[in-house]
């Protein structure tokens, strides 16, 4: 095969998209029932329970890894994933995303510290043959304009926050807004629901019901179970019930990076916080 034929073939393969998307690169229409699954903190259950369960359903998901929290205090990796586990998550086809080096409150960091926190996880991924992360979730839901700017500078496409400020958050699971790509900045995507003692099946149904007319339900889980952080716990039997429901409803269940099939991440509001401020001014 000549060099030109190779290039044409490569272009055809890239252009066809991993999920059979259109060849012109324009996003596909957002289907009703589009659900993004995200798992924060690198709990051991990511690899010991969640990944194999999601495989049974054929669902995509993103796992957000940090070396903060109890990562270093757990040398035997009984509660948190090891980098070998993370590599396995990637090999299984799941997305590995960045959740910072030390799980800091990003609103308290200098710009240099924000960059070094992002860089550490990028380096670890590189060391373990995992692609450089394209998506991010804010530790402790704490986000800021300098963090958004640093993420944009480093080429991140999507980042997820929590349910506040638009929705109240008692810290034990909560409902939030669906992601509206026509309005929200792609580096400040709201969580539509995060699991905990005060978030359950009815809240999942509510979140899925929001995923229509161009809006997307973004769900956040931590450990299944979350042994160290009971306020964001999900019991394995509940988790299976949730996944059964997503399947029954014929949801399209994807990783955060896979939003690029439906959303052009380069289309961003000029002021990242404009939509949030406007909602707050309008009373939520
Ligand atoms: Zn976290």
mmCIF file of N, CA and C in Angstrom, residues 126-184:
data_model
loop_
_atom_site.group_PDB
_atom_site.id
_atom_site.type_symbol
_atom_site.label_atom_id
_atom_site.label_comp_id
_atom_site.label_asym_id
_atom_site.label_seq_id
_atom_site.Cartn_x
_atom_site.Cartn_y
_atom_site.Cartn_z
ATOM 1 N N UNK A 126 0.502 8.475 31.580
ATOM 2 C CA UNK A 126 1.537 8.245 30.569
ATOM 3 C C UNK A 126 2.456 7.094 30.974
ATOM 4 N N UNK A 127 2.847 7.078 32.266
ATOM 5 C CA UNK A 127 3.740 6.016 32.765
ATOM 6 C C UNK A 127 3.101 4.635 32.643
ATOM 7 N N UNK A 128 1.771 4.578 32.675
ATOM 8 C CA UNK A 128 1.082 3.290 32.673
ATOM 9 C C UNK A 128 0.390 2.982 31.347
ATOM 10 N N UNK A 129 0.765 3.713 30.312
ATOM 11 C CA UNK A 129 0.226 3.414 28.992
ATOM 12 C C UNK A 129 -1.254 3.733 28.850
ATOM 13 N N UNK A 130 -1.713 4.706 29.631
ATOM 14 C CA UNK A 130 -3.112 5.133 29.575
ATOM 15 C C UNK A 130 -3.129 6.486 28.852
ATOM 16 N N UNK A 131 -4.063 6.695 27.914
ATOM 17 C CA UNK A 131 -4.080 7.972 27.201
ATOM 18 C C UNK A 131 -4.230 9.154 28.154
ATOM 19 N N UNK A 132 -3.671 10.276 27.749
ATOM 20 C CA UNK A 132 -3.810 11.516 28.535
ATOM 21 C C UNK A 132 -5.293 11.836 28.724
ATOM 22 N N UNK A 133 -5.723 12.093 29.971
ATOM 23 C CA UNK A 133 -7.152 12.342 30.208
ATOM 24 C C UNK A 133 -7.669 13.541 29.412
ATOM 25 N N UNK A 134 -8.907 13.423 28.942
ATOM 26 C CA UNK A 134 -9.582 14.506 28.198
ATOM 27 C C UNK A 134 -10.671 15.135 29.042
ATOM 28 N N UNK A 135 -10.966 14.504 30.185
ATOM 29 C CA UNK A 135 -12.061 15.022 31.022
ATOM 30 C C UNK A 135 -11.609 15.039 32.483
ATOM 31 N N UNK A 136 -12.374 15.760 33.284
ATOM 32 C CA UNK A 136 -11.949 16.077 34.650
ATOM 33 C C UNK A 136 -13.182 16.191 35.527
ATOM 34 N N UNK A 137 -13.050 15.862 36.813
ATOM 35 C CA UNK A 137 -14.099 16.227 37.781
ATOM 36 C C UNK A 137 -13.442 16.935 38.969
ATOM 37 N N UNK A 138 -14.131 17.966 39.472
ATOM 38 C CA UNK A 138 -13.590 18.834 40.524
ATOM 39 C C UNK A 138 -13.661 18.129 41.879
ATOM 40 N N UNK A 139 -12.535 18.067 42.620
ATOM 41 C CA UNK A 139 -12.547 17.442 43.949
ATOM 42 C C UNK A 139 -13.467 18.201 44.904
ATOM 43 N N UNK A 140 -14.283 17.464 45.626
ATOM 44 C CA UNK A 140 -15.180 18.089 46.601
ATOM 45 C C UNK A 140 -16.131 19.088 45.960
ATOM 46 N N UNK A 141 -16.357 18.948 44.643
ATOM 47 C CA UNK A 141 -17.274 19.811 43.867
ATOM 48 C C UNK A 141 -16.796 21.246 43.759
ATOM 49 N N UNK A 142 -15.590 21.571 44.224
ATOM 50 C CA UNK A 142 -15.138 22.965 44.322
ATOM 51 C C UNK A 142 -14.456 23.392 43.013
ATOM 52 N N UNK A 143 -15.078 24.344 42.320
ATOM 53 C CA UNK A 143 -14.554 24.795 41.031
ATOM 54 C C UNK A 143 -14.342 26.309 41.056
ATOM 55 N N UNK A 144 -13.591 26.801 40.066
ATOM 56 C CA UNK A 144 -13.284 28.229 40.019
ATOM 57 C C UNK A 144 -12.903 28.593 38.594
ATOM 58 N N UNK A 145 -12.963 29.887 38.295
ATOM 59 C CA UNK A 145 -12.589 30.335 36.946
ATOM 60 C C UNK A 145 -11.136 29.995 36.605
ATOM 61 N N UNK A 146 -10.162 30.201 37.529
ATOM 62 C CA UNK A 146 -8.785 29.807 37.182
ATOM 63 C C UNK A 146 -8.665 28.309 36.868
ATOM 64 N N UNK A 147 -9.459 27.483 37.554
ATOM 65 C CA UNK A 147 -9.423 26.036 37.261
ATOM 66 C C UNK A 147 -9.993 25.763 35.873
ATOM 67 N N UNK A 148 -11.104 26.416 35.556
ATOM 68 C CA UNK A 148 -11.699 26.249 34.220
ATOM 69 C C UNK A 148 -10.689 26.663 33.155
ATOM 70 N N UNK A 149 -10.006 27.795 33.388
ATOM 71 C CA UNK A 149 -9.040 28.302 32.403
ATOM 72 C C UNK A 149 -7.840 27.359 32.257
ATOM 73 N N UNK A 150 -7.390 26.798 33.384
ATOM 74 C CA UNK A 150 -6.264 25.863 33.324
ATOM 75 C C UNK A 150 -6.653 24.601 32.553
ATOM 76 N N UNK A 151 -7.857 24.109 32.793
ATOM 77 C CA UNK A 151 -8.335 22.919 32.082
ATOM 78 C C UNK A 151 -8.409 23.189 30.578
ATOM 79 N N UNK A 152 -8.938 24.361 30.220
ATOM 80 C CA UNK A 152 -9.048 24.715 28.797
ATOM 81 C C UNK A 152 -7.657 24.796 28.173
ATOM 82 N N UNK A 153 -6.735 25.403 28.902
ATOM 83 C CA UNK A 153 -5.366 25.558 28.404
ATOM 84 C C UNK A 153 -4.704 24.210 28.159
ATOM 85 N N UNK A 154 -4.990 23.231 29.018
ATOM 86 C CA UNK A 154 -4.373 21.913 28.904
ATOM 87 C C UNK A 154 -5.136 21.005 27.947
ATOM 88 N N UNK A 155 -6.174 21.515 27.310
ATOM 89 C CA UNK A 155 -6.866 20.743 26.277
ATOM 90 C C UNK A 155 -7.984 19.856 26.766
ATOM 91 N N UNK A 156 -8.427 20.052 28.005
ATOM 92 C CA UNK A 156 -9.551 19.237 28.482
ATOM 93 C C UNK A 156 -10.823 19.642 27.750
ATOM 94 N N UNK A 157 -11.666 18.649 27.458
ATOM 95 C CA UNK A 157 -12.866 18.899 26.649
ATOM 96 C C UNK A 157 -14.116 19.047 27.519
ATOM 97 N N UNK A 158 -14.210 18.207 28.552
ATOM 98 C CA UNK A 158 -15.378 18.244 29.425
ATOM 99 C C UNK A 158 -14.924 18.122 30.875
ATOM 100 N N UNK A 159 -15.636 18.833 31.768
ATOM 101 C CA UNK A 159 -15.380 18.693 33.201
ATOM 102 C C UNK A 159 -16.719 18.766 33.933
ATOM 103 N N UNK A 160 -16.823 17.949 34.969
ATOM 104 C CA UNK A 160 -18.075 17.847 35.714
ATOM 105 C C UNK A 160 -17.924 18.427 37.099
ATOM 106 N N UNK A 161 -18.945 19.200 37.527
ATOM 107 C CA UNK A 161 -18.984 19.734 38.890
ATOM 108 C C UNK A 161 -20.058 18.970 39.661
ATOM 109 N N UNK A 162 -20.545 19.572 40.766
ATOM 110 C CA UNK A 162 -21.596 18.933 41.557
ATOM 111 C C UNK A 162 -22.962 19.495 41.224
ATOM 112 N N UNK A 163 -23.885 19.476 42.191
ATOM 113 C CA UNK A 163 -25.259 19.930 41.947
ATOM 114 C C UNK A 163 -25.443 21.414 42.289
ATOM 115 N N UNK A 164 -24.590 21.936 43.178
ATOM 116 C CA UNK A 164 -24.717 23.335 43.592
ATOM 117 C C UNK A 164 -23.969 24.240 42.601
ATOM 118 N N UNK A 165 -24.241 25.515 42.508
ATOM 119 C CA UNK A 165 -25.102 26.289 43.416
ATOM 120 C C UNK A 165 -26.595 26.277 43.049
ATOM 121 N N UNK A 166 -26.958 25.713 41.887
ATOM 122 C CA UNK A 166 -28.362 25.825 41.463
ATOM 123 C C UNK A 166 -29.283 24.978 42.328
ATOM 124 N N UNK A 167 -28.763 23.848 42.833
ATOM 125 C CA UNK A 167 -29.558 22.954 43.684
ATOM 126 C C UNK A 167 -28.932 22.867 45.065
ATOM 127 N N UNK A 168 -29.734 22.723 46.106
ATOM 128 C CA UNK A 168 -29.156 22.548 47.447
ATOM 129 C C UNK A 168 -28.435 21.209 47.554
ATOM 130 N N UNK A 169 -27.404 21.178 48.391
ATOM 131 C CA UNK A 169 -26.630 19.947 48.563
ATOM 132 C C UNK A 169 -26.378 19.731 50.052
ATOM 133 N N UNK A 170 -27.097 18.761 50.623
ATOM 134 C CA UNK A 170 -26.906 18.435 52.026
ATOM 135 C C UNK A 170 -25.712 17.534 52.272
ATOM 136 N N UNK A 171 -24.996 17.151 51.198
ATOM 137 C CA UNK A 171 -23.770 16.371 51.366
ATOM 138 C C UNK A 171 -23.968 14.873 51.501
ATOM 139 N N UNK A 172 -25.217 14.382 51.286
ATOM 140 C CA UNK A 172 -25.464 12.946 51.440
ATOM 141 C C UNK A 172 -26.245 12.391 50.244
ATOM 142 N N UNK A 173 -25.894 12.900 49.063
ATOM 143 C CA UNK A 173 -26.630 12.543 47.851
ATOM 144 C C UNK A 173 -27.635 13.627 47.536
ATOM 145 N N UNK A 174 -27.776 13.997 46.263
ATOM 146 C CA UNK A 174 -28.684 15.094 45.912
ATOM 147 C C UNK A 174 -29.016 15.084 44.423
ATOM 148 N N UNK A 175 -30.146 15.743 44.115
ATOM 149 C CA UNK A 175 -30.525 15.978 42.728
ATOM 150 C C UNK A 175 -29.868 17.254 42.226
ATOM 151 N N UNK A 176 -29.647 17.320 40.904
ATOM 152 C CA UNK A 176 -29.115 18.522 40.282
ATOM 153 C C UNK A 176 -29.706 18.721 38.909
ATOM 154 N N UNK A 177 -29.184 19.700 38.195
ATOM 155 C CA UNK A 177 -29.686 20.002 36.863
ATOM 156 C C UNK A 177 -29.220 18.964 35.851
ATOM 157 N N UNK A 178 -29.992 18.773 34.774
ATOM 158 C CA UNK A 178 -29.418 18.044 33.633
ATOM 159 C C UNK A 178 -28.443 18.973 32.902
ATOM 160 N N UNK A 179 -27.501 18.391 32.207
ATOM 161 C CA UNK A 179 -26.537 19.150 31.399
ATOM 162 C C UNK A 179 -27.231 19.617 30.126
ATOM 163 N N UNK A 180 -27.188 20.920 29.897
ATOM 164 C CA UNK A 180 -27.767 21.502 28.687
ATOM 165 C C UNK A 180 -26.630 22.058 27.832
ATOM 166 N N UNK A 181 -26.200 21.323 26.810
ATOM 167 C CA UNK A 181 -25.059 21.770 26.001
ATOM 168 C C UNK A 181 -25.302 23.088 25.285
ATOM 169 N N UNK A 182 -26.565 23.507 25.161
ATOM 170 C CA UNK A 182 -26.860 24.790 24.529
ATOM 171 C C UNK A 182 -26.606 25.949 25.490
ATOM 172 N N UNK A 183 -26.416 25.635 26.763
ATOM 173 C CA UNK A 183 -26.312 26.678 27.776
ATOM 174 C C UNK A 183 -25.048 26.526 28.625
ATOM 175 N N UNK A 184 -24.853 25.346 29.207
ATOM 176 C CA UNK A 184 -23.735 25.141 30.132
ATOM 177 C C UNK A 184 -22.389 25.159 29.423
#
